[in-house]
JSON list of C-alpha atoms in Angstrom, two decimals:
[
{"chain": "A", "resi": 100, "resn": "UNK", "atom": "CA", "xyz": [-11.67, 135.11, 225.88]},
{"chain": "A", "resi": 101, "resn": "UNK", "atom": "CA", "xyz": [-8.53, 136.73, 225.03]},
{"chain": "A", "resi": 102, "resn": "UNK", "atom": "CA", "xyz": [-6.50, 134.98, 228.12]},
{"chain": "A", "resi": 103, "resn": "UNK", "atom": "CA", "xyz": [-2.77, 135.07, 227.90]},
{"chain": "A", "resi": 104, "resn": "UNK", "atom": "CA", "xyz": [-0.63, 133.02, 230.48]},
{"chain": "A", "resi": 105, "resn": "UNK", "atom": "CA", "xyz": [2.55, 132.87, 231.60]},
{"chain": "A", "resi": 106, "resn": "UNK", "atom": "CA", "xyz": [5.22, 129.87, 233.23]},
{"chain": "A", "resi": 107, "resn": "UNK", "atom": "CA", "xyz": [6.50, 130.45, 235.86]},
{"chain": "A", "resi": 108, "resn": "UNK", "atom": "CA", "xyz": [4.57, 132.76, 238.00]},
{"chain": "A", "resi": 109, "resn": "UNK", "atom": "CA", "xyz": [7.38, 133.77, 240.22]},
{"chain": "A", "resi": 110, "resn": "UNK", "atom": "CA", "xyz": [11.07, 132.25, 240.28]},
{"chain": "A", "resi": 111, "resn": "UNK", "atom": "CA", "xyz": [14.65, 132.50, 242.61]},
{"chain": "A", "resi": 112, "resn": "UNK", "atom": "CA", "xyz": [17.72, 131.78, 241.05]},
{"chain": "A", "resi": 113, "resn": "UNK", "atom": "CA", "xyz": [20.98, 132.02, 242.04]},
{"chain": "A", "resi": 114, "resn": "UNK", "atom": "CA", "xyz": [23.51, 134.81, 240.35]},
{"chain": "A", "resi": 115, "resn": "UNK", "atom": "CA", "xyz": [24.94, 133.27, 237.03]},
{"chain": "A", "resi": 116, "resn": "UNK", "atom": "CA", "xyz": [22.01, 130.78, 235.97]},
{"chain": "A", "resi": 117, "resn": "UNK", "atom": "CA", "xyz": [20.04, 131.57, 233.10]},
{"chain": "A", "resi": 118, "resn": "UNK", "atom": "CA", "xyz": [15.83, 131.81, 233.67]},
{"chain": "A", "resi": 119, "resn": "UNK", "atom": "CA", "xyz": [13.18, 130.84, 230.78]},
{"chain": "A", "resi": 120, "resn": "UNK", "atom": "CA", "xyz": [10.00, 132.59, 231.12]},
{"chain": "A", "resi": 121, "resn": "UNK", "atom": "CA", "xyz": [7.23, 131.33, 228.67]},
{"chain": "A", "resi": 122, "resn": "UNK", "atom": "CA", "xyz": [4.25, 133.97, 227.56]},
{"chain": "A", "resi": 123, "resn": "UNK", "atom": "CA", "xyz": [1.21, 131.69, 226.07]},
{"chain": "A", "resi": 124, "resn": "UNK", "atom": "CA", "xyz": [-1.70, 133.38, 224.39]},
{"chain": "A", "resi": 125, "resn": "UNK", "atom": "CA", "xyz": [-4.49, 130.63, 225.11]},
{"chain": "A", "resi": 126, "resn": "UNK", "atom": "CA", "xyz": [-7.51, 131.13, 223.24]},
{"chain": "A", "resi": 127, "resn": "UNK", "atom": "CA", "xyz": [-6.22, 133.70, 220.49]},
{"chain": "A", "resi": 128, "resn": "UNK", "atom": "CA", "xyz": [-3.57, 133.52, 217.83]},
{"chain": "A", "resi": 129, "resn": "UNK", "atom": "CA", "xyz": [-0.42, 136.83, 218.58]},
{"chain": "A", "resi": 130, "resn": "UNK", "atom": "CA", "xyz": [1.83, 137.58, 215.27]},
{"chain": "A", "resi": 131, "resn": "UNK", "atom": "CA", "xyz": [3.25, 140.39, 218.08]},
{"chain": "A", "resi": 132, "resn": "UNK", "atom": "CA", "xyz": [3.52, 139.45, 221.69]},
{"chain": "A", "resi": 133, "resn": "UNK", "atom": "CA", "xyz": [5.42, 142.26, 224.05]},
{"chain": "A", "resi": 134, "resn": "UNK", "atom": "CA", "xyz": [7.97, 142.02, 226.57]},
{"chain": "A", "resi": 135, "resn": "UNK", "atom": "CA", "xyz": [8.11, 144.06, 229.61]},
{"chain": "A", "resi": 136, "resn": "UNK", "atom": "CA", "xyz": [9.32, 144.78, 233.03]},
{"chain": "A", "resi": 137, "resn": "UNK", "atom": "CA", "xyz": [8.25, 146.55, 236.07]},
{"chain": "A", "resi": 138, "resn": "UNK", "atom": "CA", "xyz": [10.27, 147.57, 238.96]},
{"chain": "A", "resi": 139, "resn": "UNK", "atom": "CA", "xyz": [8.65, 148.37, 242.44]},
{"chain": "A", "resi": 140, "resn": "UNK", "atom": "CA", "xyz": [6.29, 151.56, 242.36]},
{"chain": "A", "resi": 141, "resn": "UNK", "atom": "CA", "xyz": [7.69, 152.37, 238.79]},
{"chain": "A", "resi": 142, "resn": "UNK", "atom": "CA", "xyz": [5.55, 151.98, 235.28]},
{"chain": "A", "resi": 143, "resn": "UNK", "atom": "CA", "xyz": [6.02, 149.20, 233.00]},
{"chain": "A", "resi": 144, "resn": "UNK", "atom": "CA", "xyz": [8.96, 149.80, 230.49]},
{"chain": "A", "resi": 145, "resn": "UNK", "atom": "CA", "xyz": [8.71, 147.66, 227.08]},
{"chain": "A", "resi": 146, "resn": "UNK", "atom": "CA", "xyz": [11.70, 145.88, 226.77]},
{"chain": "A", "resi": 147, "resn": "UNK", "atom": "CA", "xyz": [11.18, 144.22, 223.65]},
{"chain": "A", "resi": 148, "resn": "UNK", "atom": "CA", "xyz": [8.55, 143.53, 220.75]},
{"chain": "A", "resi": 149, "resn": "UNK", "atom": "CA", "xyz": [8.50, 139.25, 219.93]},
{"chain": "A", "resi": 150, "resn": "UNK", "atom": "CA", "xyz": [7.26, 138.81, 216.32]},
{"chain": "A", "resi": 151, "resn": "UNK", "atom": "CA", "xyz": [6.36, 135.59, 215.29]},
{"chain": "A", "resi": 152, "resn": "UNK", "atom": "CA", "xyz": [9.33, 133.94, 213.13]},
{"chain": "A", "resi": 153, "resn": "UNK", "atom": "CA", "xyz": [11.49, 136.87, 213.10]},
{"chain": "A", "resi": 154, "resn": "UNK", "atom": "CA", "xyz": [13.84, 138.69, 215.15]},
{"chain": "A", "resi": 155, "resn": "UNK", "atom": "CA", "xyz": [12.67, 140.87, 218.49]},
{"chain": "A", "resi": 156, "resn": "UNK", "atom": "CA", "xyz": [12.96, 144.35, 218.50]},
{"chain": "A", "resi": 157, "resn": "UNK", "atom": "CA", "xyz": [14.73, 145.64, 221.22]},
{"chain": "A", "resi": 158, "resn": "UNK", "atom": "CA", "xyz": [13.97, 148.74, 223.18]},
{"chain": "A", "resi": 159, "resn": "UNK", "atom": "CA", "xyz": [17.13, 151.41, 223.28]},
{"chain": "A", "resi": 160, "resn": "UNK", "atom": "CA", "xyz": [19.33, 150.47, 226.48]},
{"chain": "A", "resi": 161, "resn": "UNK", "atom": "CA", "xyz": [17.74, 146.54, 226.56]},
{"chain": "A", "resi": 162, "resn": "UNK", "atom": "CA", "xyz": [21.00, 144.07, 225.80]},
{"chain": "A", "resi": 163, "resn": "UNK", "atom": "CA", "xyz": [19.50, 141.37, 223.33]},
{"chain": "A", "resi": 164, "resn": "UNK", "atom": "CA", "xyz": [22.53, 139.09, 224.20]},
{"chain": "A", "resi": 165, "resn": "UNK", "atom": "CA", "xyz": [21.07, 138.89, 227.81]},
{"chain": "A", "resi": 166, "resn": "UNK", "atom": "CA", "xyz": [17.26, 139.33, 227.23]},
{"chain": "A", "resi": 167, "resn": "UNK", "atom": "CA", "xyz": [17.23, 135.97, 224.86]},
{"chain": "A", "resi": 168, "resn": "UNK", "atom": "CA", "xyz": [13.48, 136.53, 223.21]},
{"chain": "A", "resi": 169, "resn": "UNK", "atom": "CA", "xyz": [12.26, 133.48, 220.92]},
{"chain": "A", "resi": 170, "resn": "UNK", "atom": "CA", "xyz": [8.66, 133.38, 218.99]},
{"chain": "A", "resi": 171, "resn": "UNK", "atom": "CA", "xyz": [8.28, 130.44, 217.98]},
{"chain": "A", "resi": 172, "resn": "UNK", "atom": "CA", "xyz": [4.58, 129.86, 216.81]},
{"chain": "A", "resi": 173, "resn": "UNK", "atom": "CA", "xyz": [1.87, 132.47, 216.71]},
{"chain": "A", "resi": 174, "resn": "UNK", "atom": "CA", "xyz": [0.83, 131.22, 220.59]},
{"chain": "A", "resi": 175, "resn": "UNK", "atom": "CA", "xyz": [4.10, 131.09, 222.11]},
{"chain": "A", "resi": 176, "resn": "UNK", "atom": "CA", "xyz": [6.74, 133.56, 223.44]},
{"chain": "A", "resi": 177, "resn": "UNK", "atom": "CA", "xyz": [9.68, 133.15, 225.52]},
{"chain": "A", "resi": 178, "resn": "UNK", "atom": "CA", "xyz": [12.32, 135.01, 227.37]},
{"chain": "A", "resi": 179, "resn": "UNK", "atom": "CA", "xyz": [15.61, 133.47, 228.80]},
{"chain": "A", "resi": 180, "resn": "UNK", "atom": "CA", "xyz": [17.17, 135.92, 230.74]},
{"chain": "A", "resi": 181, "resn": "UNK", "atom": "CA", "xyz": [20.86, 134.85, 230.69]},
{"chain": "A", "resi": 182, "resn": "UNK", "atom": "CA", "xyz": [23.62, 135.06, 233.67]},
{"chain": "A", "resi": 183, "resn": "UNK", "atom": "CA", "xyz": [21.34, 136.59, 235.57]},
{"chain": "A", "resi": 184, "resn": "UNK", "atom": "CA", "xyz": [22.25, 139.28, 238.01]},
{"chain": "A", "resi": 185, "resn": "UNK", "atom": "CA", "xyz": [20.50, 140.88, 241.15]},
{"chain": "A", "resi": 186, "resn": "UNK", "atom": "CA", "xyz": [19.79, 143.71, 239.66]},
{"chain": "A", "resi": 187, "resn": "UNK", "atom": "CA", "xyz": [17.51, 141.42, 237.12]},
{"chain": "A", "resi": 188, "resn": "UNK", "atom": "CA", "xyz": [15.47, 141.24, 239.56]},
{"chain": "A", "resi": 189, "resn": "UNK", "atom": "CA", "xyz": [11.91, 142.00, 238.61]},
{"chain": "A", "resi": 190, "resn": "UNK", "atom": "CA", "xyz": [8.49, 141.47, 237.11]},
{"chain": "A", "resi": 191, "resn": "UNK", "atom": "CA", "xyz": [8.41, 140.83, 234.06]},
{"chain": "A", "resi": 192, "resn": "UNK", "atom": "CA", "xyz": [4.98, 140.85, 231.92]},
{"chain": "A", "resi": 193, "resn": "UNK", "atom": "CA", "xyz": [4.15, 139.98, 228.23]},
{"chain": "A", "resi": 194, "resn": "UNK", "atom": "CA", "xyz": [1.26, 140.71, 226.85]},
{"chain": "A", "resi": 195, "resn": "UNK", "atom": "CA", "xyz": [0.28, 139.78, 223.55]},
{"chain": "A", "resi": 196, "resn": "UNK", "atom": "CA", "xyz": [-2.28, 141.19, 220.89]},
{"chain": "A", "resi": 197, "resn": "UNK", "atom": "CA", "xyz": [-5.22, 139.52, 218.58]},
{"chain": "A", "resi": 198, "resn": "UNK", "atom": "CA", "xyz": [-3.91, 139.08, 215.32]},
{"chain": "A", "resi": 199, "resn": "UNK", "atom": "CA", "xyz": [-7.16, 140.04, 213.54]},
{"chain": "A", "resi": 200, "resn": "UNK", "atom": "CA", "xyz": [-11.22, 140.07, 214.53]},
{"chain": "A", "resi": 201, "resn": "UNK", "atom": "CA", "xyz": [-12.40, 141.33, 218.01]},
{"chain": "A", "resi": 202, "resn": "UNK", "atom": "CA", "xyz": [-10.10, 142.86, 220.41]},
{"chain": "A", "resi": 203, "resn": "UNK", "atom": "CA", "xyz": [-7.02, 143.20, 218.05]},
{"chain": "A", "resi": 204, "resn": "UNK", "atom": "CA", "xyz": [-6.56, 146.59, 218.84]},
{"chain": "A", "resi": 205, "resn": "UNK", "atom": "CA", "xyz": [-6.06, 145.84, 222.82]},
{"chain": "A", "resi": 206, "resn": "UNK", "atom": "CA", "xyz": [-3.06, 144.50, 224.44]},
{"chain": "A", "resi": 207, "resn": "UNK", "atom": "CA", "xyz": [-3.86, 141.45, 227.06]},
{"chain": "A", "resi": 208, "resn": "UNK", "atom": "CA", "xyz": [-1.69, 140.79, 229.41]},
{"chain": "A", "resi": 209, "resn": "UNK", "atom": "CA", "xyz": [0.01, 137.90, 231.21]},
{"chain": "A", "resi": 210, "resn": "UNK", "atom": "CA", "xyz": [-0.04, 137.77, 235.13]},
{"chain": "A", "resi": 211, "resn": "UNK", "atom": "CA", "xyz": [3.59, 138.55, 235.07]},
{"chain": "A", "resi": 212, "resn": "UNK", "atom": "CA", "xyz": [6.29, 136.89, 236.48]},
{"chain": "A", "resi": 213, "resn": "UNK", "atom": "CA", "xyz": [8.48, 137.64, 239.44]},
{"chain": "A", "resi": 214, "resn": "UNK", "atom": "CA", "xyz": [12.30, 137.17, 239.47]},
{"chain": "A", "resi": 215, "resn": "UNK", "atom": "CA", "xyz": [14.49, 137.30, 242.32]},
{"chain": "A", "resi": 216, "resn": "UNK", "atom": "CA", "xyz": [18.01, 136.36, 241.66]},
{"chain": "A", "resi": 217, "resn": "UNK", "atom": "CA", "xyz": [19.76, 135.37, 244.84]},
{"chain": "B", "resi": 206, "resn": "UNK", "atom": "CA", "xyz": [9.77, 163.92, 223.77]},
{"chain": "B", "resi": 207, "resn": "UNK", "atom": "CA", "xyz": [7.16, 161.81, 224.38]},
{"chain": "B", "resi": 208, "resn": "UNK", "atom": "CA", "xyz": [4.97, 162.17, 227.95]},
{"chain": "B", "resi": 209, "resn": "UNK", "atom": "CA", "xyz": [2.20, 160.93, 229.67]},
{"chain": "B", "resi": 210, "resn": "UNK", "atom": "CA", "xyz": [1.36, 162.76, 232.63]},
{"chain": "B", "resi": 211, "resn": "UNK", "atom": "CA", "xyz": [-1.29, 161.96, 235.72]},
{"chain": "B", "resi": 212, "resn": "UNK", "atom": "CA", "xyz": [-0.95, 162.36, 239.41]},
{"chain": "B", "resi": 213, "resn": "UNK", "atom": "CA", "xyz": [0.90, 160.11, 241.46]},
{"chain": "B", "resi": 214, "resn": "UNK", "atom": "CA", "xyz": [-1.82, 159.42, 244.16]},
{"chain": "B", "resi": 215, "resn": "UNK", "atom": "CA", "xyz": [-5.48, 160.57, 244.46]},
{"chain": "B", "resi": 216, "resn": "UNK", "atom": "CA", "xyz": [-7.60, 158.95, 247.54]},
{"chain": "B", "resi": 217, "resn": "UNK", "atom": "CA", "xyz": [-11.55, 158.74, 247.80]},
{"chain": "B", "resi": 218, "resn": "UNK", "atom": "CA", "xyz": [-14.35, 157.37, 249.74]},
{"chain": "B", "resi": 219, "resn": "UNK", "atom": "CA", "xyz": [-16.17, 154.60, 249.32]},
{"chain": "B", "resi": 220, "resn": "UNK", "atom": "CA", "xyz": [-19.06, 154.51, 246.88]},
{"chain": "B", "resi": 221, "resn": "UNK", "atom": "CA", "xyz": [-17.98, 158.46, 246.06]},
{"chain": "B", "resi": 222, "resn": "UNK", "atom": "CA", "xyz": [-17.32, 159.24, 242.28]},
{"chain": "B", "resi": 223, "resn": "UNK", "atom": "CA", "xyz": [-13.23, 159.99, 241.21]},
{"chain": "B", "resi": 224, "resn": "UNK", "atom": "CA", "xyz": [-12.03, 161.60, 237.98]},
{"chain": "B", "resi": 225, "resn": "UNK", "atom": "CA", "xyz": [-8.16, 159.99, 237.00]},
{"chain": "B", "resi": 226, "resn": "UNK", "atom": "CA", "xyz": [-7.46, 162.46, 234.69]},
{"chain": "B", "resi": 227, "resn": "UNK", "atom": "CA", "xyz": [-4.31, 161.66, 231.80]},
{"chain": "B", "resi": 228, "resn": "UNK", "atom": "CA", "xyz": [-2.47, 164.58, 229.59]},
{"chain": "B", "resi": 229, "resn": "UNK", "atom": "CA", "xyz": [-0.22, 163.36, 227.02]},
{"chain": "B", "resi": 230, "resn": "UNK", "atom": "CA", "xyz": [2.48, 164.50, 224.45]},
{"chain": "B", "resi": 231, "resn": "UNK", "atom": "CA", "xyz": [3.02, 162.02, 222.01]},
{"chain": "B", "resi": 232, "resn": "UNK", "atom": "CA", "xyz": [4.83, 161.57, 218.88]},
{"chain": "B", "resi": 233, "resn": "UNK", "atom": "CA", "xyz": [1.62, 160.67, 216.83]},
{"chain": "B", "resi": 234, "resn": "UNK", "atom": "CA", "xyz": [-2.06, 159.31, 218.20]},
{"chain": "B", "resi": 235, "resn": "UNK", "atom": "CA", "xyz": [-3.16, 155.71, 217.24]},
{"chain": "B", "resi": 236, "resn": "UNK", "atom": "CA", "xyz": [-5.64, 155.25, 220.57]},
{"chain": "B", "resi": 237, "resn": "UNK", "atom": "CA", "xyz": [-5.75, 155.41, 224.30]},
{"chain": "B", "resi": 238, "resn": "UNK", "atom": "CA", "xyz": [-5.79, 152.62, 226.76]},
{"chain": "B", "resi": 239, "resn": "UNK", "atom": "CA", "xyz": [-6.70, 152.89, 230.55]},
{"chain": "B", "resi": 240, "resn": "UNK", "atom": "CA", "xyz": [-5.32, 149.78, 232.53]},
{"chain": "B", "resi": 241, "resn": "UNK", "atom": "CA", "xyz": [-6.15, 148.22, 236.21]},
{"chain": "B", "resi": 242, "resn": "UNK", "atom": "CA", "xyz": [-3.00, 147.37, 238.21]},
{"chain": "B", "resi": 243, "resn": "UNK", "atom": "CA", "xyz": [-3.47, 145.65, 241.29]},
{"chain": "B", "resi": 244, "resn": "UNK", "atom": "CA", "xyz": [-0.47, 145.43, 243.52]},
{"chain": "B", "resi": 245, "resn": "UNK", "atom": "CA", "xyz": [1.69, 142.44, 242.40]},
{"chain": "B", "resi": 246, "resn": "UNK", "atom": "CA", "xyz": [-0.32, 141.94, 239.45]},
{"chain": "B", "resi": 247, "resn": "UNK", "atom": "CA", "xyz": [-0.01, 142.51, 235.87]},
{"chain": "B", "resi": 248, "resn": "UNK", "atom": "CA", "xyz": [-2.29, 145.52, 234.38]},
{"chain": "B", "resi": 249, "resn": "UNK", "atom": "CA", "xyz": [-5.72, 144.39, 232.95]},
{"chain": "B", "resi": 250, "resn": "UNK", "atom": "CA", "xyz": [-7.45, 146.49, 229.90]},
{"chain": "B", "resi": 251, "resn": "UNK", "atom": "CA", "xyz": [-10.38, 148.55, 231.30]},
{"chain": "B", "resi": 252, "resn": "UNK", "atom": "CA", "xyz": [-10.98, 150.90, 228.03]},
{"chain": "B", "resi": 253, "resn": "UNK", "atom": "CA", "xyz": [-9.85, 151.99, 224.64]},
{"chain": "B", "resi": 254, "resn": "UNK", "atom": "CA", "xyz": [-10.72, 155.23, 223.11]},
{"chain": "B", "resi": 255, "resn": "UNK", "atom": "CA", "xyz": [-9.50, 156.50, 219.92]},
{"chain": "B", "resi": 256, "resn": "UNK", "atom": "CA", "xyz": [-12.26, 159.18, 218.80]},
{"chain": "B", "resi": 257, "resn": "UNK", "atom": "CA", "xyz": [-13.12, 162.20, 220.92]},
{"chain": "B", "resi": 258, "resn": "UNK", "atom": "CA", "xyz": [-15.89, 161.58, 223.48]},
{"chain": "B", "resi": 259, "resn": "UNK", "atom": "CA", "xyz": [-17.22, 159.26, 226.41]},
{"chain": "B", "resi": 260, "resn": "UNK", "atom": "CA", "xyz": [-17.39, 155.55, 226.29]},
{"chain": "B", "resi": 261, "resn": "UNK", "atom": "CA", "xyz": [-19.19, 153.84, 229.27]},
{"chain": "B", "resi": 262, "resn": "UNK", "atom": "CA", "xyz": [-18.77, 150.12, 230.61]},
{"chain": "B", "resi": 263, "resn": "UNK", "atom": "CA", "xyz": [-20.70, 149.95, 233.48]},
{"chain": "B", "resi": 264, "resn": "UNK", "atom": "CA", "xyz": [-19.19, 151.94, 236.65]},
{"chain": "B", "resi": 265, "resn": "UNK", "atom": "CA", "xyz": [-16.22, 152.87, 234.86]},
{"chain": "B", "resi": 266, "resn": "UNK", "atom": "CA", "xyz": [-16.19, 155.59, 231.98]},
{"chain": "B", "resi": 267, "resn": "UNK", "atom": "CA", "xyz": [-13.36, 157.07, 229.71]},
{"chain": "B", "resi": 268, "resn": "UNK", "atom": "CA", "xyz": [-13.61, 160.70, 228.02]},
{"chain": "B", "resi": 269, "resn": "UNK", "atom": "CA", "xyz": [-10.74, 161.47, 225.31]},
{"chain": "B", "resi": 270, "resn": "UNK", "atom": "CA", "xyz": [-10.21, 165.18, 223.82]},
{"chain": "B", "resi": 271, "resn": "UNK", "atom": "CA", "xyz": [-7.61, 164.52, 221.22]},
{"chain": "B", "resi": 272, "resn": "UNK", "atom": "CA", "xyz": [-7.10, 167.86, 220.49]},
{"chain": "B", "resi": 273, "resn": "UNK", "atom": "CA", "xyz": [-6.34, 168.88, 224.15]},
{"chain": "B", "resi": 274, "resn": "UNK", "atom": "CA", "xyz": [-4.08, 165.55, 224.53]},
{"chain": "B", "resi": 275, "resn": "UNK", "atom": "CA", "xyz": [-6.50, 164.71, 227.63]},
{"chain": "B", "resi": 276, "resn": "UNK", "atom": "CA", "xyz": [-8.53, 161.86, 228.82]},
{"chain": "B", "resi": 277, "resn": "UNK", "atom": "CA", "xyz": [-10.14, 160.64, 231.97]},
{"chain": "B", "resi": 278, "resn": "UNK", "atom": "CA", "xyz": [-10.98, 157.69, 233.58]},
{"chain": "B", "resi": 279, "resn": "UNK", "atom": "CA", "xyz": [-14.41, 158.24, 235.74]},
{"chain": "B", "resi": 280, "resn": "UNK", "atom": "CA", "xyz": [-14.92, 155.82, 238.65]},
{"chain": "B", "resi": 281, "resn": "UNK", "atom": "CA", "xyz": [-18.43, 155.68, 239.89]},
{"chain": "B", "resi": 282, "resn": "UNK", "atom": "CA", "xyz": [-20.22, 153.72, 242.89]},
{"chain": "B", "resi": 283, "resn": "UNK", "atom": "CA", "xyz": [-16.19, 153.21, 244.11]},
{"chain": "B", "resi": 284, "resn": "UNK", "atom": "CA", "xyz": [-15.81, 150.02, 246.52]},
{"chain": "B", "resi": 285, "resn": "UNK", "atom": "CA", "xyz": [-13.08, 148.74, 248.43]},
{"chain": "B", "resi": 286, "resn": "UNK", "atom": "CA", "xyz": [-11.78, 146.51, 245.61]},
{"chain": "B", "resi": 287, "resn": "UNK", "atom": "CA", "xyz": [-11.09, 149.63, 243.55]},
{"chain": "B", "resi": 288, "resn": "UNK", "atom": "CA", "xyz": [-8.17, 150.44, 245.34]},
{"chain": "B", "resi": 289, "resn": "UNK", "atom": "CA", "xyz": [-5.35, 149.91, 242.48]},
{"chain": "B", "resi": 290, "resn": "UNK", "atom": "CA", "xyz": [-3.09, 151.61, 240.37]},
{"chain": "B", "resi": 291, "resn": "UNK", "atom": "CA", "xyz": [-4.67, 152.82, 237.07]},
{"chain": "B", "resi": 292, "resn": "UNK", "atom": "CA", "xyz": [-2.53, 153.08, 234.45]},
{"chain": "B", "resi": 293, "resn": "UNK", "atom": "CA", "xyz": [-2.84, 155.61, 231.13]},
{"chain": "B", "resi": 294, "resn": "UNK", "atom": "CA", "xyz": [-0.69, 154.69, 227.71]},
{"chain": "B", "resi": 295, "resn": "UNK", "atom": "CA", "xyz": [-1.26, 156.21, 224.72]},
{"chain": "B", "resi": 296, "resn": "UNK", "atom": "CA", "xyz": [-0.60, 154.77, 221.22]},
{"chain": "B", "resi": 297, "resn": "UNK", "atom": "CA", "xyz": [1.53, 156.79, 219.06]},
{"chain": "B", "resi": 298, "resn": "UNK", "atom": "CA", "xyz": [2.43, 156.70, 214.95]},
{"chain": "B", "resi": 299, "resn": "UNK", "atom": "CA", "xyz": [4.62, 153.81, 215.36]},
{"chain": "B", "resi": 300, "resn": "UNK", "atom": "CA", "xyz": [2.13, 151.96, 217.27]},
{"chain": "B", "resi": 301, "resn": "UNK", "atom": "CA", "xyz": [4.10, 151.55, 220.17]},
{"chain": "B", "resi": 302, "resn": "UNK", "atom": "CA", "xyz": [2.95, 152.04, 223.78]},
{"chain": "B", "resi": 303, "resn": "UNK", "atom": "CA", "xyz": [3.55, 155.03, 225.56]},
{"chain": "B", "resi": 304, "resn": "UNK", "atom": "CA", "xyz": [2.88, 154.90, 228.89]},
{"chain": "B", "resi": 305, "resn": "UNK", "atom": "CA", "xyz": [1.80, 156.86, 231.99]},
{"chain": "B", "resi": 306, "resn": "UNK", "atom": "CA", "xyz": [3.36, 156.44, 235.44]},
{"chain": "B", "resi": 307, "resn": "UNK", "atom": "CA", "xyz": [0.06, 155.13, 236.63]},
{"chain": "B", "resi": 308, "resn": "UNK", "atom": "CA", "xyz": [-1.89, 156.78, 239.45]},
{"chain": "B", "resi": 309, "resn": "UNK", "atom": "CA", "xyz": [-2.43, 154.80, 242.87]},
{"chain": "B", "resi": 310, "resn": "UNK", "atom": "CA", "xyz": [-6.11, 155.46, 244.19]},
{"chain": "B", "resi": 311, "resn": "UNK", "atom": "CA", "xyz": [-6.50, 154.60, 247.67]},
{"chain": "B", "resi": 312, "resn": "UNK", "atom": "CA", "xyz": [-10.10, 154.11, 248.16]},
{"chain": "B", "resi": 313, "resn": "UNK", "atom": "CA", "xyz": [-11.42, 154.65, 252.36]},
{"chain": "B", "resi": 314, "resn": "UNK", "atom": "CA", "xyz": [-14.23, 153.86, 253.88]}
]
C-alpha cells in the first residue's frame, strides 16, 4: 500500500515550453501532497506544499508564477513548470501523505521525474 | 537556524555492520525519518522515530536521543544492494521537513 506515482517519468523540452508533471497517490487519499526538487549530489529542497482545494504554499525563493501547482482532488497533484529554462533542469519528486489511519505520519514518495530543458 | 548534520560518505564491507549517525538543530521536534535514495531514484521511507530509543525492522535499526538531537541508522548483514544514499530529515513545530544532506555509503566486497 501507500504507492504514489508520477507522469512523466523523465521529459526534454525545448527552452520556452511549459512541462505538466502529474503526482497520483494510488491506493490512499493526500489532503497535503509535497513538491520537491533535487539537483545532482545535492538534498531534496521542498519547493512547495499542494493542499487539496486551496492555494500551495510556496517555499521562500520558489516563484509561484513559474512553479504552476494545482490540487485538484484529494489523489491528484500537478506541477506545470512554465517557460522553462535550462537551469530548470532537474528532478523533481512529490510525495504525498495519508490523510488519516496507518502510515499518516510518513511521507511516500513518487519515483520522481527528470527534466532536461534543451 | 535549522541543521541536520551527517557525513558526506562512509564506505563498508559486505555483510559488515555500519552506524549512519544524524545530529540535528531544529526549530521544534515532531519525529524523525530515515530515507533510502538510490541513485536516480526518489527516496523511499525506511523508519520513523519520534520517542527516544531503538526501533528494529529487520536488518535495519534506528536509535533517536531527543535530548542530544541524535539518531542513527544501524545497517546490519550489509549486501551489495545497500549501496545508496541514506537520507535523515527531521520534523520540526511547523511540521515541515527538515532535511539532512544525505550520506552516500559505498558498500565493497
Amino acid at each position: 500500500g501507500a504507492v504514489v506515482s508520477q507522469h512523466p517519468s523523465w521529459v526534454i523540452c525545448k527552452s520556452g515550453t511549459s512541462v505538466k508533471i502529474e503526482c497520483r497517490s494510488l491506493d490512499f487519499q493526500a489532503t497535503t501532497m509535497f513538491w520537491y526538487r533535487q539537483f545532482p549530489k545535492q538534498s531534496l529542497m521542498l519547493m512547495a506544499t499542494s493542499n487539496e482545494g486551496s492555494k500551495a504554499t510556496y517555499e521562500q525563493g520558489v516563484e509561484k508564477d513559474k512553479f504552476l501547482i494545482n490540487h485538484a482532488s484529494l489523489t491528484l497533484s500537478t506541477l506545470t513548470v512554465t517557460s522553462a529554462h535550462p537551469e530548470d533542469s532537474s528532478f523533481y519528486i512529490c510525495s504525498a501523505s495519508p490523510t488519516s489511519g496507518r502510515g499518516s505520519d510518513t511521507q511516500y514518495f513518487g519515483p520522481g521525474t527528470r527534466l532536461t530543458v534543451l | 537556524g535549522q541543521n541536520i548534520d551527517q557525513p558526506t560518505e562512509m564506505t563498508a564491507t559486505e555483510g559488515a555492520i555500519v552506524q549512519i549517525n544524524c545530529t540535528y538543530q531544529t526549530s521544534g521536534f515532531n519525529g524523525l525519518f530515515w530515507y533510502q535514495q538510490h541513485a536516480g531514484e526518489a527516496p523511499t521511507f525506511l523508519s520513523y522515530n519520534v520517542l527516544d530509543g531503538l526501533e528494529e525492522k529487520g536488518r535495519f535499526s534506528s536509535f533517536l536521543s531527543r535530548s542530544k538531537g541524535y539518531s542513527y541508522l544501524l545497517l546490519k548483514e550489509l549486501q551489495m544492494k545497500d549501496s545508496a544514499s541514506y537520507l535523515c530529515a527531521v520534523r520540526d513545530s511547523n511540521y515541515q521537513l527538515i532535511w539532512g544532506a544525505g550520506t552516500k555509503l559505498i558498500i565493497k566486497p
